[in-house]
Every structure is written in structure tokens, then in C-alpha cells.
Amino acid sequence: MLHYCIAHLAYHFSRQLPKRSRAKLPKSSRYCGQPLLINLTSFIIFTFIMTGFTVVLTLMDPVSHEVKVTFHMYGVGSFAQGIITTAFTVTVPQCANTTPELYYLSLVLSVLSVLATVFIVFLIPFWLAEVLYPGMVLNGRSQSGVCHKPVASYPYLWHV
């Protein structure tokens, strides 16, 4: 309903503007060299998929192996999406003049993608240690492991 309401309000508020003021710039002056809009569209698709995974991962207990594998494949795709977004954004700083909203949104998404990648890269050694030496990082039964103290009140906060 939120999306419907926003579109409904935008429609009615846009009708308050005179027709000649709705789109002042000619189309040719609003051009960006990279496909930032297409990239943003794919980012939105990834957001919808992320919403589905969020619902599934929070409701399933235990999470099946197939869902875990699919989720990690989605993670690889999300990583690739972040790299593409960052590459497109870095190569076209002139889009800040022609399509500033699109460029700055891409810039924000690039920064967030880089921060998320840094966070996941930080977690990879813990995941590998847990796979190679089960219970070394966090053992819930014996309440021991390298990460037991920091996550004692939030078990398996870092792991899917």
C-alpha cells in the first residue's frame, strides 16, 4: 500500500504544477554515457529478491541446504552487481551535471556496496574456520569459541 500511496500522492501533487514546468529540460541535455538507469533497475530487482530471501530466512528453521546454496549464489550475483555499479559510477563523473539524481543515487549505492563487501570479506575467515574446525568460532552447546563472548546474547548473528 505504501507504493500505491506514494504514486497516488505524486500524481496529485504533480497536477498542482503548470504543465510547462513539469519537464523543463530537453531530452538531449539529460543524457548520461553509462547505463546507470538500467543498472538501477537491476539493483531494484535485486532488492525484491533480497526481500524474498529475508522472509524465507527468517521464517525457516532449520534453513534447508538448497536455500543456503541459492542464497550464497545470490550473494555472488549481488557482489557482481556492486562491482558493476561502482565501475559505472566511477567512469562517468560528468553524469553529475546531466543526471545528478541518478548519478548520486548510483554513488550512494556504490559506497554501500563497497562497505557491504568489506564487511563480508571480514567475515570470510570466520566462516572458513568454522567449516574447517567446527565449534572453533562459536560453539553453542559448550558455550565456547573465539566469538562466544561478543555474540553470547545473539547466537549465530553472523552466520547463515
mmCIF file of C-alpha atoms in Angstrom:
data_model
loop_
_atom_site.group_PDB
_atom_site.id
_atom_site.type_symbol
_atom_site.label_atom_id
_atom_site.label_comp_id
_atom_site.label_asym_id
_atom_site.label_seq_id
_atom_site.Cartn_x
_atom_site.Cartn_y
_atom_site.Cartn_z
ATOM 1 C CA MET A 1 0.000 0.000 0.000
ATOM 2 C CA LEU A 2 2.926 2.346 0.638
ATOM 3 C CA HIS A 3 3.999 2.236 -3.000
ATOM 4 C CA TYR A 4 0.427 2.856 -4.144
ATOM 5 C CA CYS A 5 0.065 5.782 -1.769
ATOM 6 C CA ILE A 6 3.332 7.387 -2.880
ATOM 7 C CA ALA A 7 2.405 7.070 -6.567
ATOM 8 C CA HIS A 8 -1.079 8.403 -5.845
ATOM 9 C CA LEU A 9 0.286 11.430 -3.966
ATOM 10 C CA ALA A 10 2.905 12.092 -6.654
ATOM 11 C CA TYR A 11 0.194 12.081 -9.303
ATOM 12 C CA HIS A 12 -1.958 14.564 -7.441
ATOM 13 C CA PHE A 13 0.896 16.840 -6.397
ATOM 14 C CA SER A 14 2.268 16.902 -9.957
ATOM 15 C CA ARG A 15 -1.104 18.198 -11.149
ATOM 16 C CA GLN A 16 -0.584 21.302 -8.991
ATOM 17 C CA LEU A 17 2.367 22.308 -11.206
ATOM 18 C CA PRO A 18 1.729 24.087 -14.512
ATOM 19 C CA LYS A 19 2.182 21.778 -17.492
ATOM 20 C CA ARG A 20 5.030 23.828 -18.907
ATOM 21 C CA SER A 21 7.035 23.458 -15.646
ATOM 22 C CA ARG A 22 6.824 19.687 -15.314
ATOM 23 C CA ALA A 23 9.778 18.861 -17.556
ATOM 24 C CA LYS A 24 11.865 21.933 -18.368
ATOM 25 C CA LEU A 25 14.979 20.321 -19.837
ATOM 26 C CA PRO A 26 15.021 18.884 -23.343
ATOM 27 C CA LYS A 27 15.697 15.161 -23.502
ATOM 28 C CA SER A 28 19.107 15.512 -25.201
ATOM 29 C CA SER A 29 20.526 17.518 -22.308
ATOM 30 C CA ARG A 30 19.606 14.779 -19.807
ATOM 31 C CA TYR A 31 21.969 12.135 -21.175
ATOM 32 C CA CYS A 32 24.493 10.024 -19.273
ATOM 33 C CA GLY A 33 27.196 7.995 -21.020
ATOM 34 C CA GLN A 34 26.780 4.874 -18.889
ATOM 35 C CA PRO A 35 23.600 2.799 -18.481
ATOM 36 C CA LEU A 36 23.042 3.975 -14.913
ATOM 37 C CA LEU A 37 19.263 3.730 -15.226
ATOM 38 C CA ILE A 38 19.414 0.125 -16.440
ATOM 39 C CA ASN A 39 21.830 -0.658 -13.631
ATOM 40 C CA LEU A 40 19.485 0.945 -11.114
ATOM 41 C CA THR A 41 16.649 -1.190 -12.480
ATOM 42 C CA SER A 42 18.677 -4.348 -11.906
ATOM 43 C CA PHE A 43 19.509 -3.070 -8.418
ATOM 44 C CA ILE A 44 15.772 -2.787 -7.738
ATOM 45 C CA ILE A 45 15.262 -6.368 -8.956
ATOM 46 C CA PHE A 46 17.992 -7.497 -6.546
ATOM 47 C CA THR A 47 16.131 -5.622 -3.793
ATOM 48 C CA PHE A 48 12.940 -7.578 -4.493
ATOM 49 C CA ILE A 49 14.874 -10.855 -4.405
ATOM 50 C CA MET A 50 16.537 -9.741 -1.160
ATOM 51 C CA THR A 51 13.098 -9.149 0.353
ATOM 52 C CA GLY A 52 12.098 -12.705 -0.554
ATOM 53 C CA PHE A 53 15.264 -14.151 0.959
ATOM 54 C CA THR A 54 14.736 -12.078 4.097
ATOM 55 C CA VAL A 55 11.269 -13.547 4.577
ATOM 56 C CA VAL A 56 12.386 -17.107 3.815
ATOM 57 C CA LEU A 57 15.495 -16.989 6.019
ATOM 58 C CA THR A 58 13.618 -15.536 8.977
ATOM 59 C CA LEU A 59 10.712 -17.991 8.781
ATOM 60 C CA MET A 60 12.546 -21.261 8.013
ATOM 61 C CA ASP A 61 14.027 -23.202 10.893
ATOM 62 C CA PRO A 62 16.188 -25.019 10.014
ATOM 63 C CA VAL A 63 17.154 -23.489 6.692
ATOM 64 C CA SER A 64 17.450 -26.157 4.008
ATOM 65 C CA HIS A 65 20.699 -26.765 2.141
ATOM 66 C CA GLU A 66 19.112 -25.752 -1.175
ATOM 67 C CA VAL A 67 18.024 -22.389 0.218
ATOM 68 C CA LYS A 68 21.514 -21.786 1.633
ATOM 69 C CA VAL A 69 23.158 -22.591 -1.703
ATOM 70 C CA THR A 70 20.698 -20.391 -3.581
ATOM 71 C CA PHE A 71 21.255 -17.582 -1.078
ATOM 72 C CA HIS A 72 25.029 -17.758 -1.489
ATOM 73 C CA MET A 73 24.672 -17.792 -5.295
ATOM 74 C CA TYR A 74 22.539 -14.666 -4.888
ATOM 75 C CA GLY A 75 25.410 -13.221 -2.819
ATOM 76 C CA VAL A 76 27.815 -13.772 -5.718
ATOM 77 C CA GLY A 77 25.367 -12.049 -8.051
ATOM 78 C CA SER A 78 24.960 -9.207 -5.575
ATOM 79 C CA PHE A 79 28.741 -8.841 -5.393
ATOM 80 C CA ALA A 80 28.894 -8.647 -9.205
ATOM 81 C CA GLN A 81 26.083 -6.072 -9.171
ATOM 82 C CA GLY A 82 28.047 -3.964 -6.691
ATOM 83 C CA ILE A 83 31.187 -4.121 -8.840
ATOM 84 C CA ILE A 84 29.232 -3.116 -11.935
ATOM 85 C CA THR A 85 27.513 -0.256 -10.091
ATOM 86 C CA THR A 86 30.844 1.008 -8.776
ATOM 87 C CA ALA A 87 32.523 0.719 -12.187
ATOM 88 C CA PHE A 88 29.704 2.552 -13.961
ATOM 89 C CA THR A 89 29.630 5.305 -11.353
ATOM 90 C CA VAL A 90 33.385 5.871 -11.241
ATOM 91 C CA THR A 91 33.732 6.108 -15.019
ATOM 92 C CA VAL A 92 31.115 8.852 -15.532
ATOM 93 C CA PRO A 93 31.583 11.778 -13.146
ATOM 94 C CA GLN A 94 30.179 14.056 -15.888
ATOM 95 C CA CYS A 95 26.751 12.479 -15.241
ATOM 96 C CA ALA A 96 26.649 14.525 -12.040
ATOM 97 C CA ASN A 97 25.935 17.504 -14.321
ATOM 98 C CA THR A 98 23.449 15.886 -16.723
ATOM 99 C CA THR A 99 21.543 13.474 -14.459
ATOM 100 C CA PRO A 100 22.523 14.394 -10.899
ATOM 101 C CA GLU A 101 19.811 12.406 -9.103
ATOM 102 C CA LEU A 102 20.702 9.213 -10.931
ATOM 103 C CA TYR A 103 24.435 9.773 -10.509
ATOM 104 C CA TYR A 104 24.269 10.495 -6.778
ATOM 105 C CA LEU A 105 21.973 7.536 -6.171
ATOM 106 C CA SER A 106 24.471 5.341 -8.016
ATOM 107 C CA LEU A 107 27.259 6.873 -5.950
ATOM 108 C CA VAL A 108 25.453 6.091 -2.682
ATOM 109 C CA LEU A 109 24.706 2.545 -3.825
ATOM 110 C CA SER A 110 28.362 2.110 -4.821
ATOM 111 C CA VAL A 111 29.588 3.223 -1.404
ATOM 112 C CA LEU A 112 27.098 0.944 0.344
ATOM 113 C CA SER A 113 28.136 -1.969 -1.891
ATOM 114 C CA VAL A 114 31.803 -1.420 -1.064
ATOM 115 C CA LEU A 115 31.025 -1.241 2.674
ATOM 116 C CA ALA A 116 28.973 -4.444 2.493
ATOM 117 C CA THR A 117 31.797 -6.176 0.608
ATOM 118 C CA VAL A 118 34.326 -5.108 3.253
ATOM 119 C CA PHE A 119 32.039 -6.481 5.976
ATOM 120 C CA ILE A 120 31.601 -9.848 4.211
ATOM 121 C CA VAL A 121 35.348 -10.116 3.476
ATOM 122 C CA PHE A 122 35.934 -9.564 7.209
ATOM 123 C CA LEU A 123 33.585 -12.479 7.996
ATOM 124 C CA ILE A 124 35.020 -14.965 5.464
ATOM 125 C CA PRO A 125 37.924 -16.140 7.700
ATOM 126 C CA PHE A 126 35.437 -16.888 10.498
ATOM 127 C CA TRP A 127 33.217 -18.865 8.135
ATOM 128 C CA LEU A 128 36.181 -20.838 6.819
ATOM 129 C CA ALA A 129 37.454 -21.541 10.332
ATOM 130 C CA GLU A 130 34.007 -22.798 11.342
ATOM 131 C CA VAL A 131 33.839 -25.085 8.293
ATOM 132 C CA LEU A 132 37.365 -26.455 8.748
ATOM 133 C CA TYR A 133 37.257 -26.671 12.547
ATOM 134 C CA PRO A 134 33.603 -26.933 13.671
ATOM 135 C CA GLY A 135 32.987 -25.262 17.008
ATOM 136 C CA MET A 136 36.182 -23.201 16.940
ATOM 137 C CA VAL A 137 34.460 -19.911 16.197
ATOM 138 C CA LEU A 138 31.174 -20.357 18.027
ATOM 139 C CA ASN A 139 30.033 -23.499 19.810
ATOM 140 C CA GLY A 140 26.561 -23.011 21.225
ATOM 141 C CA ARG A 141 26.466 -26.296 23.131
ATOM 142 C CA SER A 142 29.648 -25.849 25.142
ATOM 143 C CA GLN A 143 29.347 -22.044 25.053
ATOM 144 C CA SER A 144 32.900 -21.631 23.837
ATOM 145 C CA GLY A 145 34.783 -20.410 20.803
ATOM 146 C CA VAL A 146 36.559 -17.308 19.599
ATOM 147 C CA CYS A 147 33.298 -15.399 19.039
ATOM 148 C CA HIS A 148 31.363 -16.648 22.049
ATOM 149 C CA LYS A 149 31.795 -13.564 24.251
ATOM 150 C CA PRO A 150 30.913 -10.930 21.592
ATOM 151 C CA VAL A 151 27.805 -12.769 20.396
ATOM 152 C CA ALA A 152 26.766 -14.554 23.592
ATOM 153 C CA SER A 153 23.401 -12.824 23.663
ATOM 154 C CA TYR A 154 22.957 -13.057 19.853
ATOM 155 C CA PRO A 155 23.914 -16.601 18.823
ATOM 156 C CA TYR A 156 24.599 -17.162 15.126
ATOM 157 C CA LEU A 157 24.129 -13.482 14.369
ATOM 158 C CA TRP A 158 26.892 -13.606 11.748
ATOM 159 C CA HIS A 159 26.136 -16.939 10.096
ATOM 160 C CA VAL A 160 23.626 -18.267 7.591
#
